[in-house]
CSV table of C-alpha atoms in Angstrom, one decimal:
chain,number,residue,atom,x,y,z
A,24,UNK,CA,-25.9,180.0,244.9
A,25,UNK,CA,-22.9,178.3,245.3
A,26,UNK,CA,-19.1,179.0,243.8
A,27,UNK,CA,-18.3,175.8,243.5
A,28,UNK,CA,-20.8,172.4,243.8
A,29,UNK,CA,-19.4,169.1,243.2
A,30,UNK,CA,-22.1,166.2,243.7
A,31,UNK,CA,-21.2,162.6,244.0
A,32,UNK,CA,-17.9,162.7,242.2
A,33,UNK,CA,-16.0,159.7,241.3
A,34,UNK,CA,-12.2,159.1,239.4
A,35,UNK,CA,-10.1,156.3,239.2
A,36,UNK,CA,-6.7,155.8,237.8
A,37,UNK,CA,-6.3,152.0,236.6
A,38,UNK,CA,-7.3,149.8,239.6
A,39,UNK,CA,-7.0,152.8,242.2
A,40,UNK,CA,-9.7,155.4,243.0
A,41,UNK,CA,-8.4,158.3,243.8
A,42,UNK,CA,-11.6,159.8,244.4
A,43,UNK,CA,-14.5,157.8,246.2
A,44,UNK,CA,-18.0,159.4,245.9
A,45,UNK,CA,-17.3,163.1,247.0
A,46,UNK,CA,-19.7,166.0,247.5
A,47,UNK,CA,-18.7,169.4,248.2
A,48,UNK,CA,-20.2,173.1,248.0
A,49,UNK,CA,-18.2,176.3,248.6
A,50,UNK,CA,-20.1,179.4,249.6
A,51,UNK,CA,-19.2,182.8,247.9
A,52,UNK,CA,-16.7,184.9,249.7
A,53,UNK,CA,-15.7,182.1,252.0
A,54,UNK,CA,-12.0,179.9,252.6
A,55,UNK,CA,-12.4,176.4,252.1
A,56,UNK,CA,-9.9,174.6,253.0
A,57,UNK,CA,-9.0,170.7,251.8
A,58,UNK,CA,-7.1,169.0,254.1
A,59,UNK,CA,-5.8,165.2,254.2
A,60,UNK,CA,-2.5,163.3,254.0
A,61,UNK,CA,0.0,162.7,251.1
A,62,UNK,CA,-2.8,160.7,248.7
A,63,UNK,CA,-6.0,161.9,249.9
A,64,UNK,CA,-6.6,163.1,246.8
A,65,UNK,CA,-7.4,166.4,247.4
A,66,UNK,CA,-4.8,167.1,243.8
A,67,UNK,CA,-7.0,165.4,241.6
A,68,UNK,CA,-10.7,166.7,244.0
A,69,UNK,CA,-9.0,170.9,242.4
A,70,UNK,CA,-8.3,169.2,239.0
A,71,UNK,CA,-11.9,167.8,238.8
A,72,UNK,CA,-13.3,171.0,239.6
A,73,UNK,CA,-11.5,173.0,237.3
A,74,UNK,CA,-12.5,170.6,234.2
A,75,UNK,CA,-8.8,169.6,233.8
A,76,UNK,CA,-9.5,165.8,234.5
A,77,UNK,CA,-12.9,164.6,233.4
A,78,UNK,CA,-14.5,162.5,236.9
A,79,UNK,CA,-16.4,158.6,236.0
A,80,UNK,CA,-19.1,160.1,237.5
A,81,UNK,CA,-21.0,162.9,239.0
A,82,UNK,CA,-21.7,166.6,238.4
A,83,UNK,CA,-19.7,169.4,239.0
A,84,UNK,CA,-20.6,173.2,238.8
A,85,UNK,CA,-18.3,176.5,238.7
A,86,UNK,CA,-19.5,179.6,238.8
A,87,UNK,CA,-22.8,178.5,237.4
A,88,UNK,CA,-20.9,176.1,234.5
A,89,UNK,CA,-21.3,172.7,233.9
A,90,UNK,CA,-17.8,170.9,234.0
A,91,UNK,CA,-16.2,169.6,232.2
A,92,UNK,CA,-18.6,170.9,229.5
A,93,UNK,CA,-18.0,174.6,230.1
A,94,UNK,CA,-14.4,174.4,231.9
A,95,UNK,CA,-13.0,176.9,229.6
A,96,UNK,CA,-16.0,179.4,230.3
A,97,UNK,CA,-15.4,178.7,234.3
A,98,UNK,CA,-12.1,179.1,234.2
A,99,UNK,CA,-12.0,182.5,232.9
A,100,UNK,CA,-13.0,183.5,235.9
A,101,UNK,CA,-10.9,181.7,238.3
A,102,UNK,CA,-7.7,182.2,239.1
A,103,UNK,CA,-5.0,178.7,240.1
A,104,UNK,CA,-1.9,179.1,242.0
A,105,UNK,CA,-0.7,175.0,241.2
A,106,UNK,CA,1.3,173.0,243.5
A,107,UNK,CA,4.4,173.2,242.1
A,108,UNK,CA,5.7,176.8,240.3
A,109,UNK,CA,5.3,177.3,237.0
A,110,UNK,CA,7.1,180.2,235.9
A,111,UNK,CA,8.9,181.0,232.3
A,112,UNK,CA,12.4,181.0,233.6
A,113,UNK,CA,13.2,182.7,230.5
A,114,UNK,CA,11.2,185.8,231.3
A,115,UNK,CA,11.4,188.5,233.6
A,116,UNK,CA,8.6,189.0,236.0
A,117,UNK,CA,6.6,191.2,234.4
A,118,UNK,CA,6.7,189.2,231.2
A,119,UNK,CA,5.3,186.5,233.0
A,120,UNK,CA,2.2,188.5,233.7
A,121,UNK,CA,2.0,189.6,230.0
A,122,UNK,CA,1.9,186.4,228.6
A,123,UNK,CA,-0.2,184.5,231.3
A,124,UNK,CA,-2.5,187.8,230.5
A,125,UNK,CA,-2.6,187.1,226.8
A,126,UNK,CA,-4.1,183.2,227.7
A,127,UNK,CA,-6.9,184.9,229.1
A,128,UNK,CA,-7.6,186.9,225.6
A,129,UNK,CA,-6.2,189.8,227.4
A,130,UNK,CA,-4.4,192.6,225.5
A,131,UNK,CA,-0.8,193.5,226.1
A,132,UNK,CA,-2.3,197.2,226.8
A,133,UNK,CA,-4.5,195.4,229.7
A,134,UNK,CA,-2.6,193.1,230.8
A,135,UNK,CA,0.2,196.0,231.7
A,136,UNK,CA,-2.6,198.4,233.4
A,137,UNK,CA,-2.8,195.7,235.5
A,138,UNK,CA,0.8,195.1,235.9
A,139,UNK,CA,1.6,198.0,238.7
A,140,UNK,CA,-1.0,196.5,241.0
A,141,UNK,CA,-0.4,192.8,240.5
A,142,UNK,CA,3.5,193.4,241.6
A,143,UNK,CA,2.7,196.0,244.5
A,144,UNK,CA,0.2,193.1,246.2
A,145,UNK,CA,2.9,190.5,245.4
A,146,UNK,CA,5.5,192.6,246.9
A,147,UNK,CA,7.6,193.0,244.1
A,148,UNK,CA,7.0,196.3,243.0
A,149,UNK,CA,10.9,196.5,242.2
A,150,UNK,CA,11.4,193.6,240.9
A,151,UNK,CA,9.5,193.6,237.2
A,152,UNK,CA,12.2,193.1,235.3
A,153,UNK,CA,14.4,190.5,237.3
A,154,UNK,CA,14.8,187.3,236.1
A,155,UNK,CA,13.4,184.7,237.7
A,156,UNK,CA,16.4,182.9,239.0
A,157,UNK,CA,17.3,186.0,240.9
A,158,UNK,CA,13.9,185.4,243.0
A,159,UNK,CA,14.0,183.2,246.3
A,160,UNK,CA,11.3,180.7,246.8
A,161,UNK,CA,9.2,183.2,248.5
A,162,UNK,CA,8.7,185.6,245.9
A,163,UNK,CA,8.2,182.7,243.3
A,164,UNK,CA,4.9,181.9,244.9
A,165,UNK,CA,4.1,185.3,245.6
A,166,UNK,CA,4.4,186.5,242.2
A,167,UNK,CA,2.5,183.1,240.8
A,168,UNK,CA,0.0,184.5,243.2
A,169,UNK,CA,-0.1,187.7,241.3
A,170,UNK,CA,0.3,185.7,237.8
A,171,UNK,CA,-3.5,183.9,238.7
A,172,UNK,CA,-5.3,187.3,239.8
A,173,UNK,CA,-4.3,188.4,236.4
A,174,UNK,CA,-7.6,188.0,235.1
A,175,UNK,CA,-9.3,189.5,238.3
A,176,UNK,CA,-10.9,186.3,239.3
A,177,UNK,CA,-13.8,185.5,241.7
A,178,UNK,CA,-12.5,182.3,242.7
A,179,UNK,CA,-8.9,181.5,243.6
A,180,UNK,CA,-7.7,177.8,243.6
A,181,UNK,CA,-4.5,177.3,245.5
A,182,UNK,CA,-3.0,173.7,246.1
A,183,UNK,CA,-0.4,174.1,248.6
A,184,UNK,CA,0.0,177.7,248.5
A,185,UNK,CA,2.7,177.9,251.2
A,186,UNK,CA,4.6,174.2,251.5
A,187,UNK,CA,8.3,174.9,251.4
A,188,UNK,CA,8.4,178.4,252.2
A,189,UNK,CA,9.9,179.7,255.6
A,190,UNK,CA,7.7,181.2,258.4
A,191,UNK,CA,8.2,184.8,257.0
A,192,UNK,CA,7.3,184.1,253.7
A,193,UNK,CA,4.2,182.2,254.6
A,194,UNK,CA,3.0,184.9,257.2
A,195,UNK,CA,3.3,187.2,254.0
A,196,UNK,CA,1.4,184.8,252.0
A,197,UNK,CA,-1.4,184.6,254.5
A,198,UNK,CA,-2.2,188.1,255.3
A,199,UNK,CA,-2.4,188.6,251.2
A,200,UNK,CA,-4.9,186.1,251.4
A,201,UNK,CA,-6.8,187.8,253.9
A,202,UNK,CA,-7.0,191.1,251.9
A,203,UNK,CA,-8.5,188.5,249.2
A,204,UNK,CA,-11.3,187.5,251.1
A,205,UNK,CA,-11.7,190.5,252.4
A,206,UNK,CA,-11.7,192.3,248.8
A,207,UNK,CA,-15.2,189.2,248.5
A,208,UNK,CA,-13.1,186.8,246.2
A,209,UNK,CA,-13.8,183.3,247.2
A,210,UNK,CA,-11.3,181.2,248.2
A,211,UNK,CA,-10.2,177.4,248.5
A,212,UNK,CA,-7.3,175.9,249.0
A,213,UNK,CA,-5.3,172.5,249.8
A,214,UNK,CA,-3.0,172.3,252.6
A,215,UNK,CA,-1.5,170.0,255.4
A,216,UNK,CA,-0.7,173.0,257.6
A,217,UNK,CA,-3.5,172.6,260.4
A,218,UNK,CA,-1.9,176.2,261.4
A,219,UNK,CA,-2.6,177.5,257.8
A,220,UNK,CA,-6.4,176.3,257.5
A,221,UNK,CA,-7.2,176.9,261.4
A,222,UNK,CA,-6.0,180.2,260.8
A,223,UNK,CA,-7.1,180.9,257.3
A,224,UNK,CA,-10.5,179.0,256.6
A,225,UNK,CA,-14.1,179.5,257.0
A,226,UNK,CA,-14.7,176.0,256.6
A,227,UNK,CA,-12.8,172.8,256.2
A,228,UNK,CA,-13.3,169.5,255.1
A,229,UNK,CA,-10.9,166.8,256.0
A,230,UNK,CA,-10.5,163.9,253.3
A,231,UNK,CA,-9.0,160.7,253.5
A,232,UNK,CA,-8.9,157.9,250.8
A,233,UNK,CA,-10.7,159.8,248.4
A,234,UNK,CA,-14.1,160.7,250.7
A,235,UNK,CA,-14.4,163.8,253.1
A,236,UNK,CA,-14.5,162.5,256.7
A,237,UNK,CA,-15.7,165.6,258.2
A,238,UNK,CA,-16.9,169.2,257.5
A,239,UNK,CA,-16.9,172.4,259.3
A,240,UNK,CA,-15.9,175.4,260.9
A,241,UNK,CA,-12.1,174.9,262.2
A,242,UNK,CA,-13.2,175.2,266.0
A,243,UNK,CA,-16.4,173.1,265.2
A,244,UNK,CA,-14.1,170.2,263.8
A,245,UNK,CA,-12.4,170.5,267.8
A,246,UNK,CA,-15.2,170.4,269.7
A,247,UNK,CA,-16.7,167.7,267.9
A,248,UNK,CA,-14.0,165.6,266.9
A,249,UNK,CA,-11.6,165.7,270.1
A,250,UNK,CA,-11.8,166.1,274.0
A,251,UNK,CA,-10.3,169.8,274.6
A,252,UNK,CA,-7.3,169.1,276.5
A,253,UNK,CA,-4.2,167.1,275.7
A,254,UNK,CA,-1.1,166.4,277.9
A,255,UNK,CA,2.1,164.9,276.1
A,256,UNK,CA,4.6,162.9,278.2
A,257,UNK,CA,7.7,161.4,277.2
A,258,UNK,CA,10.6,159.9,279.0
A,259,UNK,CA,12.3,157.1,281.0
A,260,UNK,CA,9.4,155.7,283.0
A,261,UNK,CA,6.4,157.1,281.2
A,262,UNK,CA,4.7,153.1,280.9
A,263,UNK,CA,4.9,152.4,284.5
A,264,UNK,CA,3.6,156.6,285.2
A,265,UNK,CA,1.2,155.1,282.4
A,266,UNK,CA,-0.1,152.3,284.1
A,267,UNK,CA,-1.5,154.6,287.3
A,268,UNK,CA,-3.2,157.6,285.1
A,269,UNK,CA,-4.8,155.6,282.1
A,270,UNK,CA,-7.9,155.6,283.8
A,271,UNK,CA,-8.1,159.5,284.8
A,272,UNK,CA,-7.8,160.1,280.8
A,273,UNK,CA,-10.7,159.2,278.6
A,274,UNK,CA,-8.5,159.1,275.2
A,275,UNK,CA,-4.8,157.7,275.5
A,276,UNK,CA,-2.8,157.4,272.3
A,277,UNK,CA,1.2,156.3,272.3
A,278,UNK,CA,3.3,156.6,270.0
A,279,UNK,CA,6.9,155.6,270.2
A,280,UNK,CA,7.7,156.5,273.9
A,281,UNK,CA,5.4,159.8,273.9
A,282,UNK,CA,1.7,159.6,275.0
A,283,UNK,CA,-1.1,161.7,274.2
A,284,UNK,CA,-3.7,162.1,276.9
A,285,UNK,CA,-6.8,163.6,276.2
A,286,UNK,CA,-9.3,164.4,278.8
A,287,UNK,CA,-12.5,167.7,279.6
A,288,UNK,CA,-10.3,168.3,282.4
A,289,UNK,CA,-6.7,167.0,283.0
A,290,UNK,CA,-5.8,168.7,286.6
A,291,UNK,CA,-6.3,165.3,287.8
A,292,UNK,CA,-3.4,164.4,285.5
A,293,UNK,CA,-1.5,167.0,286.2
A,294,UNK,CA,-1.4,166.1,289.5
A,295,UNK,CA,0.7,162.7,288.5
A,296,UNK,CA,2.9,164.4,287.1
A,297,UNK,CA,4.1,166.5,289.2
A,298,UNK,CA,6.0,164.8,291.8
A,299,UNK,CA,7.6,162.7,288.7
A,300,UNK,CA,11.3,164.2,287.7
A,301,UNK,CA,12.2,162.2,285.1
A,302,UNK,CA,9.0,162.6,282.5
A,303,UNK,CA,8.8,165.8,280.3
A,304,UNK,CA,5.7,167.0,279.4
A,305,UNK,CA,3.5,169.3,278.0
A,306,UNK,CA,0.0,170.5,278.4
A,307,UNK,CA,-1.8,172.6,275.7
A,308,UNK,CA,-5.1,172.7,274.4
A,309,UNK,CA,-6.3,170.8,271.7
A,310,UNK,CA,-5.5,171.7,268.2
A,311,UNK,CA,-6.8,170.8,264.4
A,312,UNK,CA,-4.1,168.4,264.5
A,313,UNK,CA,-5.5,166.2,267.5
A,314,UNK,CA,-8.3,166.1,265.1
A,315,UNK,CA,-6.7,165.6,261.7
A,316,UNK,CA,-4.8,162.5,263.0
A,317,UNK,CA,-7.6,161.1,265.0
A,318,UNK,CA,-9.7,160.7,262.1
A,319,UNK,CA,-6.9,159.8,259.6
A,320,UNK,CA,-4.4,157.7,261.6
A,321,UNK,CA,-1.2,158.3,262.6
A,322,UNK,CA,0.2,156.0,260.2
A,323,UNK,CA,3.0,157.0,257.9
A,324,UNK,CA,1.9,158.0,254.2
A,325,UNK,CA,3.2,157.6,251.3
B,24,UNK,CA,-20.3,160.8,232.8
B,25,UNK,CA,-18.2,158.7,230.1
B,26,UNK,CA,-15.3,159.3,229.6
B,27,UNK,CA,-14.1,161.3,226.8
B,28,UNK,CA,-13.6,159.1,223.5
B,29,UNK,CA,-10.1,159.6,222.6
B,30,UNK,CA,-11.0,160.0,219.0
B,31,UNK,CA,-13.5,163.1,219.8
B,32,UNK,CA,-12.4,166.0,217.6
B,33,UNK,CA,-9.9,168.4,219.3
B,34,UNK,CA,-11.7,171.3,221.7
B,35,UNK,CA,-9.5,174.2,220.0
B,36,UNK,CA,-10.0,177.8,220.1
B,37,UNK,CA,-7.7,180.8,219.1
B,38,UNK,CA,-6.2,180.9,221.9
B,39,UNK,CA,-3.3,178.7,220.7
B,40,UNK,CA,-1.8,181.9,219.3
B,41,UNK,CA,-1.2,183.4,222.7
B,42,UNK,CA,1.1,179.7,223.0
B,43,UNK,CA,2.4,180.4,219.9
B,44,UNK,CA,3.5,184.3,220.6
B,45,UNK,CA,4.5,182.9,224.0
B,46,UNK,CA,7.4,180.8,222.9
B,47,UNK,CA,8.0,183.4,219.9
B,48,UNK,CA,8.4,185.8,222.8
B,49,UNK,CA,11.7,183.2,224.1
B,50,UNK,CA,12.5,182.8,221.2
B,51,UNK,CA,13.2,186.4,220.5
B,52,UNK,CA,15.3,186.7,223.1
B,53,UNK,CA,17.7,183.9,222.3
B,54,UNK,CA,17.2,185.0,218.8
B,55,UNK,CA,21.0,185.1,218.1
B,56,UNK,CA,22.6,182.3,219.3
B,57,UNK,CA,19.5,180.0,218.5
B,58,UNK,CA,20.5,181.1,215.1
B,59,UNK,CA,24.0,181.2,215.1
B,60,UNK,CA,23.6,177.3,216.5
B,61,UNK,CA,20.8,176.3,213.7
B,62,UNK,CA,23.3,177.5,211.1
B,63,UNK,CA,26.6,176.7,212.0
B,64,UNK,CA,26.2,172.8,212.3
B,65,UNK,CA,24.4,172.2,209.0
B,66,UNK,CA,27.2,175.1,207.3
B,67,UNK,CA,29.9,172.9,208.9
B,68,UNK,CA,28.4,169.9,207.4
B,69,UNK,CA,28.1,171.6,203.8
B,70,UNK,CA,30.9,173.3,203.0
B,71,UNK,CA,33.4,170.2,204.8
B,72,UNK,CA,31.8,168.2,202.6
B,73,UNK,CA,30.6,169.9,199.7
B,74,UNK,CA,33.8,171.4,199.0
B,75,UNK,CA,35.9,168.3,200.8
B,76,UNK,CA,34.6,164.8,199.6
B,77,UNK,CA,32.8,167.0,196.6
B,78,UNK,CA,36.7,167.9,195.1
B,79,UNK,CA,37.1,164.4,195.3
B,80,UNK,CA,33.9,163.2,193.4
B,81,UNK,CA,33.5,165.9,191.1
B,82,UNK,CA,30.5,166.0,189.0
B,83,UNK,CA,27.6,163.8,188.2
B,84,UNK,CA,25.8,164.6,185.1
B,85,UNK,CA,26.5,168.0,185.1
B,86,UNK,CA,25.3,168.5,188.7
B,87,UNK,CA,28.4,169.2,191.4
B,88,UNK,CA,28.6,167.6,194.3
B,89,UNK,CA,27.9,170.7,196.3
B,90,UNK,CA,24.5,171.9,194.8
B,91,UNK,CA,23.3,167.9,195.5
B,92,UNK,CA,23.8,168.0,199.1
B,93,UNK,CA,23.2,171.5,199.1
B,94,UNK,CA,19.2,170.7,198.3
B,95,UNK,CA,19.6,168.4,200.8
B,96,UNK,CA,20.7,170.4,204.0
B,97,UNK,CA,17.9,172.8,203.1
B,98,UNK,CA,15.3,169.6,204.1
B,99,UNK,CA,17.6,168.2,206.6
B,100,UNK,CA,17.5,171.7,208.2
B,101,UNK,CA,14.1,172.3,208.0
B,102,UNK,CA,13.0,168.6,209.4
B,103,UNK,CA,15.5,168.6,212.1
B,104,UNK,CA,14.6,171.8,213.6
B,105,UNK,CA,10.5,171.4,213.5
B,106,UNK,CA,11.8,167.9,215.2
B,107,UNK,CA,14.1,169.2,217.8
B,108,UNK,CA,11.2,171.7,218.7
B,109,UNK,CA,8.6,169.2,219.0
B,110,UNK,CA,11.4,166.8,220.8
B,111,UNK,CA,13.8,168.6,223.1
B,112,UNK,CA,12.2,171.9,223.4
B,113,UNK,CA,8.2,170.8,224.1
B,114,UNK,CA,9.7,167.8,226.3
B,115,UNK,CA,10.9,170.5,228.2
B,116,UNK,CA,8.3,172.6,228.5
B,117,UNK,CA,5.9,169.9,229.3
B,118,UNK,CA,7.7,168.5,231.9
B,119,UNK,CA,10.7,170.4,233.3
B,120,UNK,CA,9.7,173.9,233.0
B,121,UNK,CA,5.6,172.9,233.7
B,122,UNK,CA,4.4,175.0,231.6
B,123,UNK,CA,2.1,173.1,230.0
B,124,UNK,CA,0.3,172.8,233.3
B,125,UNK,CA,0.4,176.3,233.8
B,126,UNK,CA,-1.4,177.4,230.9
B,127,UNK,CA,-4.3,174.9,231.3
B,128,UNK,CA,-5.3,176.4,234.5
B,129,UNK,CA,-6.2,179.5,232.1
B,130,UNK,CA,-9.2,179.5,229.4
B,131,UNK,CA,-6.6,177.1,227.1
B,132,UNK,CA,-7.0,173.4,226.7
B,133,UNK,CA,-4.4,171.1,226.1
B,134,UNK,CA,-5.5,171.2,222.1
B,135,UNK,CA,-4.8,174.8,221.9
B,136,UNK,CA,-1.3,174.1,223.7
B,137,UNK,CA,-0.6,171.5,221.2
B,138,UNK,CA,-1.8,173.4,218.4
B,139,UNK,CA,0.3,176.3,219.9
B,140,UNK,CA,3.2,173.8,219.9
B,141,UNK,CA,2.8,172.3,216.6
B,142,UNK,CA,2.4,175.9,214.5
B,143,UNK,CA,5.3,176.9,216.4
B,144,UNK,CA,7.7,174.1,215.2
B,145,UNK,CA,6.5,174.9,211.5
B,146,UNK,CA,7.5,178.7,212.0
B,147,UNK,CA,10.7,177.5,213.5
B,148,UNK,CA,10.9,175.1,210.8
B,149,UNK,CA,10.2,177.8,208.1
B,150,UNK,CA,12.6,180.1,209.2
B,151,UNK,CA,15.1,177.4,209.5
B,152,UNK,CA,14.8,176.1,205.7
B,153,UNK,CA,14.8,179.8,204.5
B,154,UNK,CA,17.6,180.7,206.6
B,155,UNK,CA,20.1,177.5,204.5
B,156,UNK,CA,18.4,178.9,201.1
B,157,UNK,CA,19.5,182.1,201.5
B,158,UNK,CA,22.8,181.2,202.0
B,159,UNK,CA,22.8,178.4,199.8
B,160,UNK,CA,21.1,180.9,196.7
B,161,UNK,CA,24.2,183.5,198.3
B,162,UNK,CA,26.5,181.0,197.0
B,163,UNK,CA,24.7,180.2,193.6
B,164,UNK,CA,23.3,176.9,194.4
B,165,UNK,CA,19.6,177.4,194.8
B,166,UNK,CA,18.5,177.8,191.2
B,167,UNK,CA,16.8,175.0,190.1
B,168,UNK,CA,18.8,174.1,186.7
B,169,UNK,CA,21.7,173.4,189.4
B,170,UNK,CA,19.7,171.3,192.1
B,171,UNK,CA,17.2,169.5,189.8
B,172,UNK,CA,17.5,169.5,186.1
B,173,UNK,CA,20.7,168.4,185.0
B,174,UNK,CA,19.9,165.2,187.0
B,175,UNK,CA,17.6,163.9,184.4
C-alpha cells in the first residue's frame, strides 16, 4: 500500500491551470523528491495532497484516507515543513513546540515529554528558552523540522527545506533527514537544488507546467535523459573552435559564450582543446542538473 | 470533484480551543503593557472630556456629562478591543507571521482557526469592557440610576 497516491490531479486558479493531470505514488519508507522550476506547481501539488486546497479533479489518498474528505484525520499523522518559516516570534523555542503539539490534541504533559528529544534532534538542546528572533536561519529551519515531528508522524512533507541556508546548515538538515528515513519515516520534499535531490531522494519526479515530465531514481534519470560526460568550454574564439568540434559531440548547447558538449566519449573533444590556450574548459560527469535543464529548458522562470 | 460550496457549513472541531489558547499565551506574555495600553487611551479621553468638557456642560435632567460619557466608553472600549484584535492582530497572524498557515498544516481547519480567533476577540472585548466597568464603578458612575433612569 502506498503512503500517498494521486490520480489525474487538476487545479486551476482562474484561467491558469497550475496542476494539469498529475499522477503520483509514494511508497512507505522512501524519500521522494519533487523537482521543478519556480512556478511548476510543486507547492500547489503538496497543498492538494495535504487537503489544504481542493482539487478541481482527481483522487488523492493520503495514509489510507481520502483527501480532501478526511484530510483532518490524515494530517494528524503527517508532519509538514512549510516553504516559509512560520514560527511564533512571541514564544520561546520550547513554547513553539508546546503550542504546536496542542493543535494535534496533545496535552501539555505529552508534548513536554517529547520536547527534550525534539530539541536534541534539532541541535537546539541548550536553546529551549531562547526567543525565536535570537536564532539563526539554520536554527529556525531545524526548529521548524522539529515542530513537524511533534506528533511523531509517519510521513513528513517538506517544501524546499534548505532554501536560503548556508552549506553547514544544509548538510546538518540532510543528515537529520537521513536519520528520519532510517527510522522508517516516509519523506516527500520539493526542491530546486539538484545536489540535494541527488543525495537524499531514492526516487524523483521532475515537474513542469503542472505535469510530471520524468520520473525515476537519480541515476536512472541521468542514464535515460542525458549523455554521461560533459565538457563546458568558454573563452574568446569559442565559436571558431565549435565549428570544428560540433561533429564530435552528439549534443551541443550554447548559452551566451559558454558551450556545453554532451557525449558518451569526450576524448576527441578534449584532444581538440589541448592546443587552445585562449579557451577555458571543464570536463565533468553529467549530473541531475543537466537532466533538469534538458527537460525544462534553460529559459529563465519568474 | 466539485468545488466546495462557499455556503457550506463550517468544518469545526474542538481544536479551535488550541488556537484560542495560543493567543491567550501570547497575551499572557504581554499582559501588563497590553492592559495599560488598552485602558490608558479611553481613560485619558474619559477624564479629559468628562471633567474638562463636563464642567462646562454640567448636568442634563439630573445626569452628569461624566456619567453619560462613562457608559459610552464602556461600550466603545469593548467594541474597540474586538475590532482591533480582528483587524490588526489577526491580519498580522494571517499575513506577517504566517501563523495560520502553520496551524492549518496540523489537523486544524481554517474554520477552526477562525472560530478560535472570533472567540479570542470576544474574550478580549469582554475583558476590556469589564476593566472599564470596574474603573467607572470605582468612581461611582456604574449604578443604573446614574446612567439611565434619570435620562427618562
